[in-house]
Amino acid sequence: MSTPFDYAPAPESRSIVDIKPSYGLFINGEFVDGHGKSFKTISPATEEVLAEVAEADEADVDAAVKAARKAFRAWSRMPGRERAKYLYRIARIIQERSRELAVLESLDNGKPIKESRDVDVPTVAAHFFYYAGWADKLEHAGFGSNPQPLGVAGQVIPWNFPLLMLAWKIAPALACGNTVVLKPAETTPLTALLFAEICQQADLPPGVVNIVTGAGGTGQALVGHPDVDKVAFTGSTEVGKAIARTVAGTNKKVTLELGGKAANIVFDDAPLDQAVEGIVNGIFFNQGHVCCAGSRLLVQESVADELLAKLKRRMSTLRVGDPLDKNTDIGAINSAEQLARIRELSDIGESEGAGRWSPACELPSTGFWFPPTLFTGVSQAHRIAREEIFGPVLSVLTFRTPSEAIEKANNTPYGLSAGVWTDKGSRILHMANQLRAGVVWANTFNKFDPTSPFGGYKESGYGREGGRHGLEAYLK
Amino acid sequence: MSRIDVRKTYKLYVGGAFPRSESGHSYEVFDSKGKFVANAALASRKDARDAVIAARKAFPGWSARTAYNRAQIVYRIAEVMEDRRPQFVQAVVQSEGLSASKAEKVVDEAIDRLVWYAGWADKITQVIGNANPVAGPFFNLSTPEPTGVVAVLAPQESSLLGLIGVVAPAIVTGNTVVVVSSCDRPLPAVTFSEVLATSDVPGGVVNILTGSAATVGPWLASHMDVNALDLTGIAGDSALATDLEVAAADNLKRVRRAPAAEPDWTLDPGLDAMTAFLETKTVWHPIGV
């Protein structure tokens, strides 16, 4: 790149979305005041306060679970084809209000509008469409001739894909006849609260969906509530383990979608330019706030220099900045806390001897930002090769033989995803067999679809979300 | 003078060999009427750890075998058991106090159950796998894979049929297992291990420890190289089951919880015992020219 290409600013208008100054909890079909304190949710790009949100305490969670229990009776007995129509309604409203949802998601989360607009929100609508169609076909799903819902589902979701994770949780739960109490992440509650309005707009019966906002304490109250039959959690492995301990000895069914440290493996016969696009998408998509991010690049030694040169050139074209600008590739880091974690682990990478590189890139003066970064000369013992950074930071390791690549790729307590780049079909299938990961992307990366099951091996959690497999978590 | 019988010393089955307990401990086994039958090895923490090492070592080879080959090997276990039917009948009579005719039915059921599970090896993928019609030009296929090393606490009452009911479903799909047998009724499990040793089952695929689930269970539940835990065998002991499930959370083992009471093992087992220890892997590849 001799001269940078100049882009004119192309901001998406935020006037489409009407953010209220404060939000209550969504319980039994209505917004109510919580008993707890309220907290502020900010735009991570500007640190501007977007709204005040109620923090649900134990009594609020209990009220939400009671509402869900009360609604379960009618909802679970409603013919599947009628439940389906509510879900189809919701899917349609999401499509109709997609721009509003996308802008709000980018404001509250910090992700680029082109991702919230082109990936998150369309996939959310698709997810509701997909599971709507299952509601009246469950006896054909392979889980017995008369599968039954579990009851009340307590669902706790992360901040990286706020609305998409909500869809992954709520759509299959409702399709199977369960009712839900969902807790969005503390830093990204706004699209879940807009979704609550969509439930009202769809005339969804009160209590079928309840949204309780709050932090860790609210989540604990929900997961530990004795009248919750099903716990679904997406988030860190550490919290996932705590949840597994909490539900031990109960009859609660659990699915956990946790951390990852995916290997993205590039062989010397791979189409390198395509691989570079896949590597960039694998680690810089959504600022690297992706549990299945390809955060470890394993490149065959013979093409390592060539690939790295191409990768650095490509990284130099990434545009970091205003999430609402349609040309932005990398938005803001979601919170000060996450930024501190990324900085800490990156500094450790440097002090442990790995070579740090980022393209020249101007970062805004307010908000939380981290440049796209790669580390070379990383060994398997380095913390940046072992721990989930959850940011735009790529660790580069090399290998010589396929068996060495497999050994290194599997040398992690995680097992969520992996990538393989090669032109040789038999090698793709061999690698796919050998990699201990729930999703293997071959000559592609970070693809998601409502019909495709997602979930990990080992400490990346258990259970699957998406596809026919995703129904199992909500049926008995 | 009547002949003095040769009393057998029962041992553990680990990595295809029959070691004594590393601890040197054994315990007395009595029949259902309280008459002394034999001494069995009392498995220790070290035995459990050795068994996990053996199971881990056997996992890559066993899981990589073709489903057809695993089916043949599990079927071969049934063949060898059929050969040694009288010995199993005697062991079940001794252990469970059943009449000879009832014990024969139990052994028949156990052998038939093995044959049933053997056939699943090359069918489970077709029944629970999926081609997924994603909205884009991609090949997308979900298939089951074995979870890895499974620690199995075998049923306390049904010492043979119950044992088959937890071991066969785990191994037929490619897992390797460390089994703690019924504590008071270990002899059918010991006889079963002698069958395994002569039925083409690679060493380490099934490891059988005799002794107490309450003593050995916690070491297996907290072992970081064990991937899953089957608590079926401690049915009714909710305090122990809760403790083990808590310990299992340290590396997020898949846990098959203990039922309130021991199941009726003569019923159709369904797929749950297999699917509890399977992972779903989804592979994507672009379609293009």
PDB file of C-alpha atoms in Angstrom, chain B residues 61-270:
ATOM      1  CA  GLY B  61      -6.842 -46.108  17.875  1.00  0.00           C
ATOM      2  CA  TRP B  62     -10.270 -47.278  18.986  1.00  0.00           C
ATOM      3  CA  SER B  63     -12.126 -44.175  17.848  1.00  0.00           C
ATOM      4  CA  ALA B  64     -10.337 -44.261  14.480  1.00  0.00           C
ATOM      5  CA  ARG B  65     -11.389 -47.821  13.688  1.00  0.00           C
ATOM      6  CA  THR B  66     -14.150 -48.167  11.169  1.00  0.00           C
ATOM      7  CA  ALA B  67     -17.623 -48.463  12.610  1.00  0.00           C
ATOM      8  CA  TYR B  68     -17.895 -51.844  10.895  1.00  0.00           C
ATOM      9  CA  ASN B  69     -14.801 -53.060  12.722  1.00  0.00           C
ATOM     10  CA  ARG B  70     -16.068 -51.841  16.113  1.00  0.00           C
ATOM     11  CA  ALA B  71     -19.363 -53.604  15.417  1.00  0.00           C
ATOM     12  CA  GLN B  72     -17.524 -56.832  14.712  1.00  0.00           C
ATOM     13  CA  ILE B  73     -15.491 -56.565  17.889  1.00  0.00           C
ATOM     14  CA  VAL B  74     -18.496 -55.858  20.109  1.00  0.00           C
ATOM     15  CA  TYR B  75     -20.306 -58.737  18.412  1.00  0.00           C
ATOM     16  CA  ARG B  76     -17.259 -60.893  19.124  1.00  0.00           C
ATOM     17  CA  ILE B  77     -17.630 -60.085  22.849  1.00  0.00           C
ATOM     18  CA  ALA B  78     -21.148 -61.521  22.647  1.00  0.00           C
ATOM     19  CA  GLU B  79     -19.824 -64.644  20.918  1.00  0.00           C
ATOM     20  CA  VAL B  80     -17.253 -65.282  23.614  1.00  0.00           C
ATOM     21  CA  MET B  81     -19.812 -64.662  26.343  1.00  0.00           C
ATOM     22  CA  GLU B  82     -22.146 -67.156  24.729  1.00  0.00           C
ATOM     23  CA  ASP B  83     -19.293 -69.681  24.926  1.00  0.00           C
ATOM     24  CA  ARG B  84     -18.894 -69.056  28.626  1.00  0.00           C
ATOM     25  CA  ARG B  85     -22.583 -68.899  29.441  1.00  0.00           C
ATOM     26  CA  PRO B  86     -22.466 -71.375  32.389  1.00  0.00           C
ATOM     27  CA  GLN B  87     -19.752 -69.380  34.086  1.00  0.00           C
ATOM     28  CA  PHE B  88     -21.777 -66.171  33.816  1.00  0.00           C
ATOM     29  CA  VAL B  89     -24.913 -67.912  35.041  1.00  0.00           C
ATOM     30  CA  GLN B  90     -23.024 -69.110  38.086  1.00  0.00           C
ATOM     31  CA  ALA B  91     -21.584 -65.660  38.716  1.00  0.00           C
ATOM     32  CA  VAL B  92     -25.039 -64.066  38.504  1.00  0.00           C
ATOM     33  CA  VAL B  93     -26.541 -66.727  40.793  1.00  0.00           C
ATOM     34  CA  GLN B  94     -23.801 -66.100  43.325  1.00  0.00           C
ATOM     35  CA  SER B  95     -23.888 -62.325  43.069  1.00  0.00           C
ATOM     36  CA  GLU B  96     -27.556 -61.584  42.713  1.00  0.00           C
ATOM     37  CA  GLY B  97     -29.059 -64.579  44.482  1.00  0.00           C
ATOM     38  CA  LEU B  98     -31.275 -65.437  41.517  1.00  0.00           C
ATOM     39  CA  SER B  99     -32.462 -68.926  40.727  1.00  0.00           C
ATOM     40  CA  ALA B 100     -30.514 -70.658  37.968  1.00  0.00           C
ATOM     41  CA  SER B 101     -33.348 -70.201  35.475  1.00  0.00           C
ATOM     42  CA  LYS B 102     -33.695 -66.497  36.240  1.00  0.00           C
ATOM     43  CA  ALA B 103     -29.943 -66.043  36.060  1.00  0.00           C
ATOM     44  CA  GLU B 104     -29.958 -67.745  32.653  1.00  0.00           C
ATOM     45  CA  LYS B 105     -32.491 -65.190  31.445  1.00  0.00           C
ATOM     46  CA  VAL B 106     -30.301 -62.368  32.706  1.00  0.00           C
ATOM     47  CA  VAL B 107     -27.266 -63.758  30.889  1.00  0.00           C
ATOM     48  CA  ASP B 108     -29.298 -64.256  27.708  1.00  0.00           C
ATOM     49  CA  GLU B 109     -30.499 -60.681  27.924  1.00  0.00           C
ATOM     50  CA  ALA B 110     -26.953 -59.420  28.517  1.00  0.00           C
ATOM     51  CA  ILE B 111     -25.595 -61.251  25.482  1.00  0.00           C
ATOM     52  CA  ASP B 112     -28.520 -60.135  23.321  1.00  0.00           C
ATOM     53  CA  ARG B 113     -28.018 -56.554  24.495  1.00  0.00           C
ATOM     54  CA  LEU B 114     -24.403 -56.696  23.351  1.00  0.00           C
ATOM     55  CA  VAL B 115     -25.512 -57.935  19.949  1.00  0.00           C
ATOM     56  CA  TRP B 116     -28.044 -55.108  19.790  1.00  0.00           C
ATOM     57  CA  TYR B 117     -25.433 -52.477  20.624  1.00  0.00           C
ATOM     58  CA  ALA B 118     -22.891 -54.036  18.223  1.00  0.00           C
ATOM     59  CA  GLY B 119     -25.277 -53.304  15.381  1.00  0.00           C
ATOM     60  CA  TRP B 120     -25.495 -49.640  16.355  1.00  0.00           C
ATOM     61  CA  ALA B 121     -21.819 -48.967  15.597  1.00  0.00           C
ATOM     62  CA  ASP B 122     -22.430 -48.289  11.914  1.00  0.00           C
ATOM     63  CA  LYS B 123     -25.952 -46.902  12.227  1.00  0.00           C
ATOM     64  CA  ILE B 124     -25.859 -44.287  14.971  1.00  0.00           C
ATOM     65  CA  THR B 125     -24.212 -41.735  12.656  1.00  0.00           C
ATOM     66  CA  GLN B 126     -26.982 -42.177  10.124  1.00  0.00           C
ATOM     67  CA  VAL B 127     -29.699 -41.840  12.725  1.00  0.00           C
ATOM     68  CA  ILE B 128     -28.411 -38.795  14.636  1.00  0.00           C
ATOM     69  CA  GLY B 129     -26.205 -37.106  12.044  1.00  0.00           C
ATOM     70  CA  ASN B 130     -27.496 -34.473   9.652  1.00  0.00           C
ATOM     71  CA  ALA B 131     -26.912 -32.848   6.334  1.00  0.00           C
ATOM     72  CA  ASN B 132     -27.768 -29.200   6.953  1.00  0.00           C
ATOM     73  CA  PRO B 133     -29.318 -27.065   4.193  1.00  0.00           C
ATOM     74  CA  VAL B 134     -27.557 -23.781   4.953  1.00  0.00           C
ATOM     75  CA  ALA B 135     -28.584 -20.642   3.087  1.00  0.00           C
ATOM     76  CA  GLY B 136     -25.476 -20.364   0.953  1.00  0.00           C
ATOM     77  CA  PRO B 137     -23.139 -22.276  -1.335  1.00  0.00           C
ATOM     78  CA  PHE B 138     -21.741 -24.605   1.319  1.00  0.00           C
ATOM     79  CA  PHE B 139     -21.536 -28.296   1.981  1.00  0.00           C
ATOM     80  CA  ASN B 140     -22.502 -28.700   5.653  1.00  0.00           C
ATOM     81  CA  LEU B 141     -22.550 -31.994   7.513  1.00  0.00           C
ATOM     82  CA  SER B 142     -23.016 -32.814  11.200  1.00  0.00           C
ATOM     83  CA  THR B 143     -21.791 -36.166  12.479  1.00  0.00           C
ATOM     84  CA  PRO B 144     -21.419 -37.661  15.949  1.00  0.00           C
ATOM     85  CA  GLU B 145     -17.994 -38.387  17.399  1.00  0.00           C
ATOM     86  CA  PRO B 146     -17.078 -40.102  20.667  1.00  0.00           C
ATOM     87  CA  THR B 147     -16.502 -37.801  23.641  1.00  0.00           C
ATOM     88  CA  GLY B 148     -13.273 -39.523  24.729  1.00  0.00           C
ATOM     89  CA  VAL B 149     -12.495 -41.218  28.030  1.00  0.00           C
ATOM     90  CA  VAL B 150     -15.665 -41.988  29.974  1.00  0.00           C
ATOM     91  CA  ALA B 151     -15.602 -42.897  33.664  1.00  0.00           C
ATOM     92  CA  VAL B 152     -18.471 -45.267  34.366  1.00  0.00           C
ATOM     93  CA  LEU B 153     -19.848 -46.136  37.766  1.00  0.00           C
ATOM     94  CA  ALA B 154     -21.568 -49.427  37.021  1.00  0.00           C
ATOM     95  CA  PRO B 155     -24.877 -50.412  38.628  1.00  0.00           C
ATOM     96  CA  GLN B 156     -24.639 -51.860  42.108  1.00  0.00           C
ATOM     97  CA  GLU B 157     -27.514 -54.325  41.801  1.00  0.00           C
ATOM     98  CA  SER B 158     -27.591 -55.549  38.220  1.00  0.00           C
ATOM     99  CA  SER B 159     -24.041 -56.824  38.167  1.00  0.00           C
ATOM    100  CA  LEU B 160     -24.003 -58.186  34.618  1.00  0.00           C
ATOM    101  CA  LEU B 161     -26.920 -56.877  32.548  1.00  0.00           C
ATOM    102  CA  GLY B 162     -26.584 -53.441  34.120  1.00  0.00           C
ATOM    103  CA  LEU B 163     -22.836 -53.517  33.492  1.00  0.00           C
ATOM    104  CA  ILE B 164     -23.353 -54.314  29.802  1.00  0.00           C
ATOM    105  CA  GLY B 165     -26.020 -51.587  29.727  1.00  0.00           C
ATOM    106  CA  VAL B 166     -23.468 -48.905  30.597  1.00  0.00           C
ATOM    107  CA  VAL B 167     -20.270 -50.273  28.991  1.00  0.00           C
ATOM    108  CA  ALA B 168     -21.522 -51.381  25.571  1.00  0.00           C
ATOM    109  CA  PRO B 169     -23.184 -48.083  24.559  1.00  0.00           C
ATOM    110  CA  ALA B 170     -20.103 -46.083  25.528  1.00  0.00           C
ATOM    111  CA  ILE B 171     -17.547 -48.179  23.632  1.00  0.00           C
ATOM    112  CA  VAL B 172     -19.536 -49.085  20.550  1.00  0.00           C
ATOM    113  CA  THR B 173     -19.444 -45.446  19.427  1.00  0.00           C
ATOM    114  CA  GLY B 174     -15.666 -45.186  19.955  1.00  0.00           C
ATOM    115  CA  ASN B 175     -15.208 -44.030  23.545  1.00  0.00           C
ATOM    116  CA  THR B 176     -12.878 -45.802  25.934  1.00  0.00           C
ATOM    117  CA  VAL B 177     -14.001 -46.432  29.496  1.00  0.00           C
ATOM    118  CA  VAL B 178     -12.817 -46.801  33.058  1.00  0.00           C
ATOM    119  CA  VAL B 179     -15.476 -48.789  34.876  1.00  0.00           C
ATOM    120  CA  VAL B 180     -15.953 -49.163  38.611  1.00  0.00           C
ATOM    121  CA  SER B 181     -17.892 -52.400  39.018  1.00  0.00           C
ATOM    122  CA  SER B 182     -20.641 -53.145  41.498  1.00  0.00           C
ATOM    123  CA  CYS B 183     -18.888 -53.078  44.852  1.00  0.00           C
ATOM    124  CA  ASP B 184     -20.643 -55.995  46.541  1.00  0.00           C
ATOM    125  CA  ARG B 185     -21.195 -57.959  43.334  1.00  0.00           C
ATOM    126  CA  PRO B 186     -17.951 -57.625  41.357  1.00  0.00           C
ATOM    127  CA  LEU B 187     -17.553 -61.158  40.054  1.00  0.00           C
ATOM    128  CA  PRO B 188     -19.613 -60.910  36.858  1.00  0.00           C
ATOM    129  CA  ALA B 189     -17.523 -57.847  35.984  1.00  0.00           C
ATOM    130  CA  VAL B 190     -14.311 -59.774  36.593  1.00  0.00           C
ATOM    131  CA  THR B 191     -15.522 -62.636  34.419  1.00  0.00           C
ATOM    132  CA  PHE B 192     -16.536 -60.077  31.802  1.00  0.00           C
ATOM    133  CA  SER B 193     -13.004 -58.660  31.836  1.00  0.00           C
ATOM    134  CA  GLU B 194     -11.661 -62.148  31.070  1.00  0.00           C
ATOM    135  CA  VAL B 195     -14.024 -62.255  28.101  1.00  0.00           C
ATOM    136  CA  LEU B 196     -12.814 -58.867  26.932  1.00  0.00           C
ATOM    137  CA  ALA B 197      -9.203 -60.012  27.149  1.00  0.00           C
ATOM    138  CA  THR B 198      -9.972 -62.817  24.694  1.00  0.00           C
ATOM    139  CA  SER B 199     -12.344 -61.024  22.297  1.00  0.00           C
ATOM    140  CA  ASP B 200     -10.236 -58.756  20.072  1.00  0.00           C
ATOM    141  CA  VAL B 201     -11.034 -55.692  22.190  1.00  0.00           C
ATOM    142  CA  PRO B 202      -7.796 -53.679  22.212  1.00  0.00           C
ATOM    143  CA  GLY B 203      -6.236 -53.295  25.657  1.00  0.00           C
ATOM    144  CA  GLY B 204      -7.291 -50.102  27.373  1.00  0.00           C
ATOM    145  CA  VAL B 205     -10.657 -49.736  25.621  1.00  0.00           C
ATOM    146  CA  VAL B 206     -12.414 -51.159  28.675  1.00  0.00           C
ATOM    147  CA  ASN B 207     -10.718 -50.981  32.055  1.00  0.00           C
ATOM    148  CA  ILE B 208     -12.481 -52.537  35.010  1.00  0.00           C
ATOM    149  CA  LEU B 209     -11.821 -51.611  38.605  1.00  0.00           C
ATOM    150  CA  THR B 210     -13.438 -53.541  41.423  1.00  0.00           C
ATOM    151  CA  GLY B 211     -14.147 -51.667  44.615  1.00  0.00           C
ATOM    152  CA  SER B 212     -16.124 -48.786  45.969  1.00  0.00           C
ATOM    153  CA  ALA B 213     -17.712 -46.164  43.729  1.00  0.00           C
ATOM    154  CA  ALA B 214     -17.746 -43.795  46.703  1.00  0.00           C
ATOM    155  CA  THR B 215     -13.966 -44.166  47.111  1.00  0.00           C
ATOM    156  CA  VAL B 216     -12.793 -44.312  43.501  1.00  0.00           C
ATOM    157  CA  GLY B 217     -15.564 -42.170  41.995  1.00  0.00           C
ATOM    158  CA  PRO B 218     -14.229 -38.828  43.290  1.00  0.00           C
ATOM    159  CA  TRP B 219     -10.770 -39.438  41.760  1.00  0.00           C
ATOM    160  CA  LEU B 220     -12.337 -40.143  38.398  1.00  0.00           C
ATOM    161  CA  ALA B 221     -14.852 -37.288  38.646  1.00  0.00           C
ATOM    162  CA  SER B 222     -12.074 -34.770  39.298  1.00  0.00           C
ATOM    163  CA  HIS B 223      -9.535 -36.278  36.866  1.00  0.00           C
ATOM    164  CA  MET B 224      -8.664 -33.653  34.242  1.00  0.00           C
ATOM    165  CA  ASP B 225      -8.061 -36.240  31.509  1.00  0.00           C
ATOM    166  CA  VAL B 226     -11.494 -37.817  31.840  1.00  0.00           C
ATOM    167  CA  ASN B 227     -14.067 -36.343  29.444  1.00  0.00           C
ATOM    168  CA  ALA B 228     -17.319 -37.729  30.778  1.00  0.00           C
ATOM    169  CA  LEU B 229     -18.898 -39.389  33.767  1.00  0.00           C
ATOM    170  CA  ASP B 230     -21.734 -41.909  33.928  1.00  0.00           C
ATOM    171  CA  LEU B 231     -23.331 -41.886  37.373  1.00  0.00           C
ATOM    172  CA  THR B 232     -26.051 -44.426  36.574  1.00  0.00           C
ATOM    173  CA  GLY B 233     -24.490 -46.901  38.971  1.00  0.00           C
ATOM    174  CA  ILE B 234     -24.973 -44.782  42.064  1.00  0.00           C
ATOM    175  CA  ALA B 235     -28.724 -44.532  41.592  1.00  0.00           C
ATOM    176  CA  GLY B 236     -30.415 -43.229  44.709  1.00  0.00           C
ATOM    177  CA  ASP B 237     -27.281 -41.779  46.311  1.00  0.00           C
ATOM    178  CA  SER B 238     -28.021 -38.144  45.548  1.00  0.00           C
ATOM    179  CA  ALA B 239     -25.436 -36.757  47.981  1.00  0.00           C
ATOM    180  CA  LEU B 240     -22.575 -38.649  46.318  1.00  0.00           C
ATOM    181  CA  ALA B 241     -23.978 -37.930  42.861  1.00  0.00           C
ATOM    182  CA  THR B 242     -24.059 -34.194  43.599  1.00  0.00           C
ATOM    183  CA  ASP B 243     -20.489 -34.207  44.907  1.00  0.00           C
ATOM    184  CA  LEU B 244     -19.250 -36.041  41.833  1.00  0.00           C
ATOM    185  CA  GLU B 245     -21.150 -33.725  39.476  1.00  0.00           C
ATOM    186  CA  VAL B 246     -19.589 -30.715  41.209  1.00  0.00           C
ATOM    187  CA  ALA B 247     -16.113 -32.247  40.866  1.00  0.00           C
ATOM    188  CA  ALA B 248     -16.815 -33.036  37.212  1.00  0.00           C
ATOM    189  CA  ALA B 249     -17.380 -29.335  36.491  1.00  0.00           C
ATOM    190  CA  ASP B 250     -13.645 -28.631  36.829  1.00  0.00           C
ATOM    191  CA  ASN B 251     -13.105 -29.640  33.220  1.00  0.00           C
ATOM    192  CA  LEU B 252     -16.753 -29.630  32.159  1.00  0.00           C
ATOM    193  CA  LYS B 253     -17.181 -33.372  31.903  1.00  0.00           C
ATOM    194  CA  ARG B 254     -20.366 -34.518  30.299  1.00  0.00           C
ATOM    195  CA  VAL B 255     -22.326 -36.033  33.177  1.00  0.00           C
ATOM    196  CA  ARG B 256     -25.039 -38.649  32.859  1.00  0.00           C
ATOM    197  CA  ARG B 257     -26.877 -38.145  36.102  1.00  0.00           C
ATOM    198  CA  ALA B 258     -27.799 -40.815  38.628  1.00  0.00           C
ATOM    199  CA  PRO B 259     -31.448 -41.862  38.470  1.00  0.00           C
ATOM    200  CA  ALA B 260     -33.506 -41.983  41.679  1.00  0.00           C
ATOM    201  CA  ALA B 261     -33.593 -45.763  41.525  1.00  0.00           C
ATOM    202  CA  GLU B 262     -31.737 -48.352  39.471  1.00  0.00           C
ATOM    203  CA  PRO B 263     -33.431 -48.703  36.077  1.00  0.00           C
ATOM    204  CA  ASP B 264     -35.141 -51.861  34.881  1.00  0.00           C
ATOM    205  CA  TRP B 265     -32.384 -53.135  32.626  1.00  0.00           C
ATOM    206  CA  THR B 266     -34.675 -55.483  30.733  1.00  0.00           C
ATOM    207  CA  LEU B 267     -36.472 -52.534  29.083  1.00  0.00           C
ATOM    208  CA  ASP B 268     -35.561 -51.170  25.645  1.00  0.00           C
ATOM    209  CA  PRO B 269     -32.649 -48.865  26.484  1.00  0.00           C
ATOM    210  CA  GLY B 270     -33.234 -46.364  23.687  1.00  0.00           C
TER     211      GLY B 270
END
